PDB file of N, CA and C in Angstrom:
ATOM      1  N   MET A  56     125.974 112.298  73.020  1.00 64.00           N
ATOM      2  CA  MET A  56     125.634 113.433  73.573  1.00 64.00           C
ATOM      3  C   MET A  56     124.790 113.503  75.096  1.00 64.00           C
ATOM      4  N   GLN A  57     124.851 114.283  75.445  1.00 74.00           N
ATOM      5  CA  GLN A  57     124.409 114.357  77.135  1.00 74.00           C
ATOM      6  C   GLN A  57     123.309 114.593  77.019  1.00 74.00           C
ATOM      7  N   PRO A  58     122.349 113.847  77.524  1.00 76.00           N
ATOM      8  CA  PRO A  58     120.827 114.644  77.993  1.00 76.00           C
ATOM      9  C   PRO A  58     120.996 115.763  78.396  1.00 76.00           C
ATOM     10  N   ILE A  59     119.792 116.245  78.491  1.00 79.00           N
ATOM     11  CA  ILE A  59     119.855 117.393  79.026  1.00 79.00           C
ATOM     12  C   ILE A  59     118.666 117.843  80.395  1.00 79.00           C
ATOM     13  N   ARG A  60     119.123 117.987  81.150  1.00 83.00           N
ATOM     14  CA  ARG A  60     118.164 118.033  82.841  1.00 83.00           C
ATOM     15  C   ARG A  60     118.162 119.355  83.562  1.00 83.00           C
ATOM     16  N   GLN A  61     116.525 119.740  82.886  1.00 83.00           N
ATOM     17  CA  GLN A  61     116.376 121.216  83.530  1.00 83.00           C
ATOM     18  C   GLN A  61     115.555 120.818  84.559  1.00 83.00           C
ATOM     19  N   ILE A  62     115.676 121.790  85.712  1.00 85.00           N
ATOM     20  CA  ILE A  62     114.122 121.818  86.813  1.00 85.00           C
ATOM     21  C   ILE A  62     113.725 123.321  86.455  1.00 85.00           C
ATOM     22  N   LEU A  63     112.740 123.546  86.059  1.00 84.00           N
ATOM     23  CA  LEU A  63     112.289 124.860  86.780  1.00 84.00           C
ATOM     24  C   LEU A  63     111.124 124.642  87.404  1.00 84.00           C
ATOM     25  N   GLU A  64     111.322 126.291  87.854  1.00 86.00           N
ATOM     26  CA  GLU A  64     110.738 126.156  89.510  1.00 86.00           C
ATOM     27  C   GLU A  64     109.620 126.925  88.684  1.00 86.00           C
ATOM     28  N   ASP A  65     108.984 127.507  87.638  1.00 88.00           N
ATOM     29  CA  ASP A  65     108.068 127.625  87.137  1.00 88.00           C
ATOM     30  C   ASP A  65     106.932 127.599  85.792  1.00 88.00           C
ATOM     31  N   ALA A  66     106.729 126.489  85.672  1.00 86.00           N
ATOM     32  CA  ALA A  66     106.778 125.816  84.222  1.00 86.00           C
ATOM     33  C   ALA A  66     106.290 126.899  83.176  1.00 86.00           C
ATOM     34  N   PRO A  67     107.176 126.913  82.002  1.00 89.00           N
ATOM     35  CA  PRO A  67     106.075 128.124  81.803  1.00 89.00           C
ATOM     36  C   PRO A  67     105.291 127.179  80.317  1.00 89.00           C
ATOM     37  N   ALA A  68     104.087 128.230  79.218  1.00 91.00           N
ATOM     38  CA  ALA A  68     103.204 127.854  79.086  1.00 91.00           C
ATOM     39  C   ALA A  68     103.620 126.752  77.495  1.00 91.00           C
ATOM     40  N   ALA A  69     105.081 127.220  76.992  1.00 91.00           N
ATOM     41  CA  ALA A  69     105.719 126.291  75.909  1.00 91.00           C
ATOM     42  C   ALA A  69     107.026 126.355  76.984  1.00 91.00           C
ATOM     43  N   ILE A  70     107.690 125.083  76.206  1.00 87.00           N
ATOM     44  CA  ILE A  70     109.200 124.922  76.081  1.00 87.00           C
ATOM     45  C   ILE A  70     109.777 124.942  75.152  1.00 87.00           C
ATOM     46  N   PRO A  71     110.830 125.585  75.053  1.00 87.00           N
ATOM     47  CA  PRO A  71     111.666 125.433  73.694  1.00 87.00           C
ATOM     48  C   PRO A  71     112.615 124.455  73.837  1.00 87.00           C
ATOM     49  N   VAL A  72     112.930 123.705  72.549  1.00 87.00           N
ATOM     50  CA  VAL A  72     113.947 122.476  71.769  1.00 87.00           C
ATOM     51  C   VAL A  72     115.068 123.182  71.775  1.00 87.00           C
ATOM     52  N   PRO A  73     116.001 122.202  71.935  1.00 85.00           N
ATOM     53  CA  PRO A  73     117.596 123.149  71.866  1.00 85.00           C
ATOM     54  C   PRO A  73     117.950 122.804  70.374  1.00 85.00           C
ATOM     55  N   VAL A  74     118.523 123.499  69.894  1.00 89.00           N
ATOM     56  CA  VAL A  74     118.339 123.888  68.167  1.00 89.00           C
ATOM     57  C   VAL A  74     119.284 122.374  67.861  1.00 89.00           C
ATOM     58  N   GLU A  75     120.081 121.817  68.302  1.00 87.00           N
ATOM     59  CA  GLU A  75     120.671 120.710  68.557  1.00 87.00           C
ATOM     60  C   GLU A  75     119.854 119.037  68.624  1.00 87.00           C
ATOM     61  N   LEU A  76     118.856 119.282  69.096  1.00 87.00           N
ATOM     62  CA  LEU A  76     117.725 118.570  69.255  1.00 87.00           C
ATOM     63  C   LEU A  76     116.274 118.234  68.196  1.00 87.00           C
ATOM     64  N   ARG A  77     116.591 119.524  67.445  1.00 91.00           N
ATOM     65  CA  ARG A  77     115.381 119.464  67.136  1.00 91.00           C
ATOM     66  C   ARG A  77     115.582 118.527  65.359  1.00 91.00           C
ATOM     67  N   HIS A  78     114.371 118.344  65.164  1.00 93.00           N
ATOM     68  CA  HIS A  78     114.330 117.354  64.189  1.00 93.00           C
ATOM     69  C   HIS A  78     114.946 115.844  64.009  1.00 93.00           C
ATOM     70  N   ARG A  79     114.933 115.676  65.186  1.00 92.00           N
ATOM     71  CA  ARG A  79     115.362 114.327  65.321  1.00 92.00           C
ATOM     72  C   ARG A  79     114.520 113.302  66.303  1.00 92.00           C
ATOM     73  N   ARG A  80     115.262 112.012  66.365  1.00 91.00           N
ATOM     74  CA  ARG A  80     113.877 110.982  67.498  1.00 91.00           C
ATOM     75  C   ARG A  80     114.579 111.373  68.783  1.00 91.00           C
ATOM     76  N   ILE A  81     113.706 111.730  69.699  1.00 89.00           N
ATOM     77  CA  ILE A  81     113.898 112.349  71.515  1.00 89.00           C
ATOM     78  C   ILE A  81     112.744 111.695  71.766  1.00 89.00           C
ATOM     79  N   GLU A  82     113.036 111.238  73.504  1.00 88.00           N
ATOM     80  CA  GLU A  82     112.195 111.239  74.563  1.00 88.00           C
ATOM     81  C   GLU A  82     112.100 113.116  74.916  1.00 88.00           C
ATOM     82  N   TYR A  83     110.820 113.025  75.486  1.00 84.00           N
ATOM     83  CA  TYR A  83     110.737 114.102  76.555  1.00 84.00           C
ATOM     84  C   TYR A  83     110.191 113.795  77.801  1.00 84.00           C
ATOM     85  N   ILE A  84     110.157 113.629  78.884  1.00 86.00           N
ATOM     86  CA  ILE A  84     109.619 113.355  80.262  1.00 86.00           C
ATOM     87  C   ILE A  84     109.729 114.745  81.004  1.00 86.00           C
ATOM     88  N   LEU A  85     107.945 115.335  80.794  1.00 84.00           N
ATOM     89  CA  LEU A  85     107.482 115.679  82.494  1.00 84.00           C
ATOM     90  C   LEU A  85     107.113 115.316  83.341  1.00 84.00           C
ATOM     91  N   TRP A  86     108.125 115.536  84.664  1.00 85.00           N
ATOM     92  CA  TRP A  86     107.342 114.907  86.327  1.00 85.00           C
ATOM     93  C   TRP A  86     107.787 115.982  86.884  1.00 85.00           C
ATOM     94  N   PRO A  87     106.693 116.054  87.723  1.00 84.00           N
ATOM     95  CA  PRO A  87     106.216 117.440  88.214  1.00 84.00           C
ATOM     96  C   PRO A  87     107.101 116.829  89.541  1.00 84.00           C
ATOM     97  N   LEU A  88     107.755 117.702  90.329  1.00 84.00           N
ATOM     98  CA  LEU A  88     108.029 117.152  91.337  1.00 84.00           C
ATOM     99  C   LEU A  88     108.127 118.008  92.655  1.00 84.00           C
ATOM    100  N   ASP A  89     106.498 118.689  92.431  1.00 83.00           N
ATOM    101  CA  ASP A  89     106.026 118.424  93.830  1.00 83.00           C
ATOM    102  C   ASP A  89     104.163 118.228  93.901  1.00 83.00           C
ATOM    103  N   GLU A  90     103.546 118.127  94.670  1.00 80.00           N
ATOM    104  CA  GLU A  90     102.282 117.540  94.647  1.00 80.00           C
ATOM    105  C   GLU A  90     101.201 118.930  94.556  1.00 80.00           C
ATOM    106  N   PRO A  91      99.941 118.680  93.880  1.00 76.00           N
ATOM    107  CA  PRO A  91      99.777 119.196  94.036  1.00 76.00           C
ATOM    108  C   PRO A  91      98.759 119.427  95.184  1.00 76.00           C
ATOM    109  N   GLU A  92      98.275 120.809  95.132  1.00 76.00           N
ATOM    110  CA  GLU A  92      97.472 120.974  96.570  1.00 76.00           C
ATOM    111  C   GLU A  92      96.418 120.611  96.656  1.00 76.00           C
ATOM    112  N   GLU A  93      95.582 119.922  97.573  1.00 79.00           N
ATOM    113  CA  GLU A  93      93.961 119.091  97.614  1.00 79.00           C
ATOM    114  C   GLU A  93      92.895 120.590  97.761  1.00 79.00           C
ATOM    115  N   PRO A  94      92.162 120.394  97.366  1.00 79.00           N
ATOM    116  CA  PRO A  94      91.226 121.364  97.185  1.00 79.00           C
ATOM    117  C   PRO A  94      90.550 121.195  98.440  1.00 79.00           C
ATOM    118  N   THR A  95      90.061 122.444  99.366  1.00 81.00           N
ATOM    119  CA  THR A  95      89.110 122.489 100.178  1.00 81.00           C
ATOM    120  C   THR A  95      88.145 121.825 100.211  1.00 81.00           C
ATOM    121  N   ARG A  96      87.470 121.187 100.593  1.00 81.00           N
ATOM    122  CA  ARG A  96      86.356 120.331 100.808  1.00 81.00           C
ATOM    123  C   ARG A  96      85.529 121.409 101.739  1.00 81.00           C
ATOM    124  N   GLU A  97      83.795 122.022 101.017  1.00 81.00           N
ATOM    125  CA  GLU A  97      83.365 122.884 102.042  1.00 81.00           C
ATOM    126  C   GLU A  97      81.788 121.937 102.082  1.00 81.00           C
ATOM    127  N   ARG A  98      81.476 122.127 103.207  1.00 76.00           N
ATOM    128  CA  ARG A  98      80.108 121.185 103.008  1.00 76.00           C
ATOM    129  C   ARG A  98      79.011 121.687 102.519  1.00 76.00           C
ATOM    130  N   PRO A  99      78.001 120.387 102.704  1.00 73.00           N
ATOM    131  CA  PRO A  99      77.467 120.807 101.489  1.00 73.00           C
ATOM    132  C   PRO A  99      76.192 122.112 101.360  1.00 73.00           C
ATOM    133  N   LYS A 100      76.044 122.634 100.903  1.00 76.00           N
ATOM    134  CA  LYS A 100      74.364 123.514 100.781  1.00 76.00           C
ATOM    135  C   LYS A 100      73.409 123.098 101.449  1.00 76.00           C
ATOM    136  N   PHE A 101      73.110 121.916 101.611  1.00 78.00           N
ATOM    137  CA  PHE A 101      71.437 121.327 101.856  1.00 78.00           C
ATOM    138  C   PHE A 101      72.086 120.311 103.072  1.00 78.00           C
ATOM    139  N   ASN A 102      71.057 119.810 103.243  1.00 76.00           N
ATOM    140  CA  ASN A 102      70.629 119.607 104.976  1.00 76.00           C
ATOM    141  C   ASN A 102      70.707 117.656 104.051  1.00 76.00           C
ATOM    142  N   ILE A 103      71.785 117.507 105.061  1.00 74.00           N
ATOM    143  CA  ILE A 103      71.464 115.738 104.846  1.00 74.00           C
ATOM    144  C   ILE A 103      70.712 115.000 106.234  1.00 74.00           C
ATOM    145  N   ALA A 104      69.672 114.520 105.794  1.00 75.00           N
ATOM    146  CA  ALA A 104      68.641 113.688 106.215  1.00 75.00           C
ATOM    147  C   ALA A 104      69.280 112.253 106.861  1.00 75.00           C
ATOM    148  N   ASP A 105      68.939 112.054 108.515  1.00 79.00           N
ATOM    149  CA  ASP A 105      68.924 110.985 109.002  1.00 79.00           C
ATOM    150  C   ASP A 105      68.222 110.175 109.401  1.00 79.00           C
ATOM    151  N   VAL A 106      68.114 108.900 108.782  1.00 82.00           N
ATOM    152  CA  VAL A 106      66.678 107.724 108.608  1.00 82.00           C
ATOM    153  C   VAL A 106      66.905 106.914 108.878  1.00 82.00           C
ATOM    154  N   ASP A 107      66.062 105.858 109.560  1.00 86.00           N
ATOM    155  CA  ASP A 107      66.624 104.687 110.140  1.00 86.00           C
ATOM    156  C   ASP A 107      66.633 103.645 108.654  1.00 86.00           C
ATOM    157  N   ALA A 108      65.428 103.789 108.045  1.00 86.00           N
ATOM    158  CA  ALA A 108      65.884 102.672 106.550  1.00 86.00           C
ATOM    159  C   ALA A 108      65.525 103.543 105.771  1.00 86.00           C
ATOM    160  N   ILE A 109      65.494 102.849 104.605  1.00 86.00           N
ATOM    161  CA  ILE A 109      65.077 103.510 103.361  1.00 86.00           C
ATOM    162  C   ILE A 109      64.032 102.576 102.593  1.00 86.00           C
ATOM    163  N   GLU A 110      63.050 102.932 102.048  1.00 88.00           N
ATOM    164  CA  GLU A 110      61.824 101.875 101.656  1.00 88.00           C
ATOM    165  C   GLU A 110      61.760 101.803 100.274  1.00 88.00           C
ATOM    166  N   ILE A 111      61.981 100.930  99.701  1.00 89.00           N
ATOM    167  CA  ILE A 111      62.234 100.546  98.397  1.00 89.00           C
ATOM    168  C   ILE A 111      60.922 100.179  97.849  1.00 89.00           C
ATOM    169  N   PRO A 112      60.167 100.629  97.115  1.00 89.00           N
ATOM    170  CA  PRO A 112      59.020  99.472  96.423  1.00 89.00           C
ATOM    171  C   PRO A 112      59.393  98.981  95.320  1.00 89.00           C
ATOM    172  N   THR A 113      58.050  97.440  95.700  1.00 91.00           N
ATOM    173  CA  THR A 113      58.907  96.449  94.527  1.00 91.00           C
ATOM    174  C   THR A 113      58.716  97.284  93.350  1.00 91.00           C
ATOM    175  N   ARG A 114      58.787  96.467  92.161  1.00 89.00           N
ATOM    176  CA  ARG A 114      59.210  97.020  90.614  1.00 89.00           C
ATOM    177  C   ARG A 114      57.393  96.744  90.436  1.00 89.00           C
ATOM    178  N   GLU A 115      56.539  96.040  91.010  1.00 89.00           N
ATOM    179  CA  GLU A 115      54.896  95.854  90.792  1.00 89.00           C
ATOM    180  C   GLU A 115      54.546  97.444  91.017  1.00 89.00           C
ATOM    181  N   ALA A 116      55.046  97.343  93.062  1.00 88.00           N
ATOM    182  CA  ALA A 116      54.213  98.453  93.298  1.00 88.00           C
ATOM    183  C   ALA A 116      54.464  99.895  92.616  1.00 88.00           C
ATOM    184  N   ARG A 117      56.198  99.872  91.677  1.00 87.00           N
ATOM    185  CA  ARG A 117      55.952 100.901  91.358  1.00 87.00           C
ATOM    186  C   ARG A 117      55.783 101.089  89.895  1.00 87.00           C
ATOM    187  N   ASN A 118      55.291  99.976  88.668  1.00 88.00           N
ATOM    188  CA  ASN A 118      55.012 100.275  87.781  1.00 88.00           C
ATOM    189  C   ASN A 118      52.917  99.867  87.640  1.00 88.00           C
ATOM    190  N   ALA A 119      51.891 100.194  89.460  1.00 84.00           N
ATOM    191  CA  ALA A 119      50.996  99.431  89.895  1.00 84.00           C
ATOM    192  C   ALA A 119      50.314 101.001  88.797  1.00 84.00           C
ATOM    193  N   ARG A 120      49.212 100.839  87.574  1.00 77.00           N
ATOM    194  CA  ARG A 120      48.494 101.713  87.356  1.00 77.00           C
ATOM    195  C   ARG A 120      47.330 101.928  88.898  1.00 77.00           C
ATOM    196  N   ARG A 121      47.384 103.197  89.027  1.00 68.00           N
ATOM    197  CA  ARG A 121      46.419 103.936  89.986  1.00 68.00           C
ATOM    198  C   ARG A 121      44.632 104.793  89.164  1.00 68.00           C
TER     199      ARG A 121
END
């Protein structure tokens, strides 16, 4: 038996299996033929601050009781 190859332009939610292949051991491969569209990136809705340095206190300074 020859393998069946079909190209679907708009894939449905379910793909029917031909009668002659039902209840048999088969290999089914789905291979997209087009690349998905990249979502457009929006600017963040918050401002990003420019800083010269980030000051991180030591563990002792963070845990000191006041």
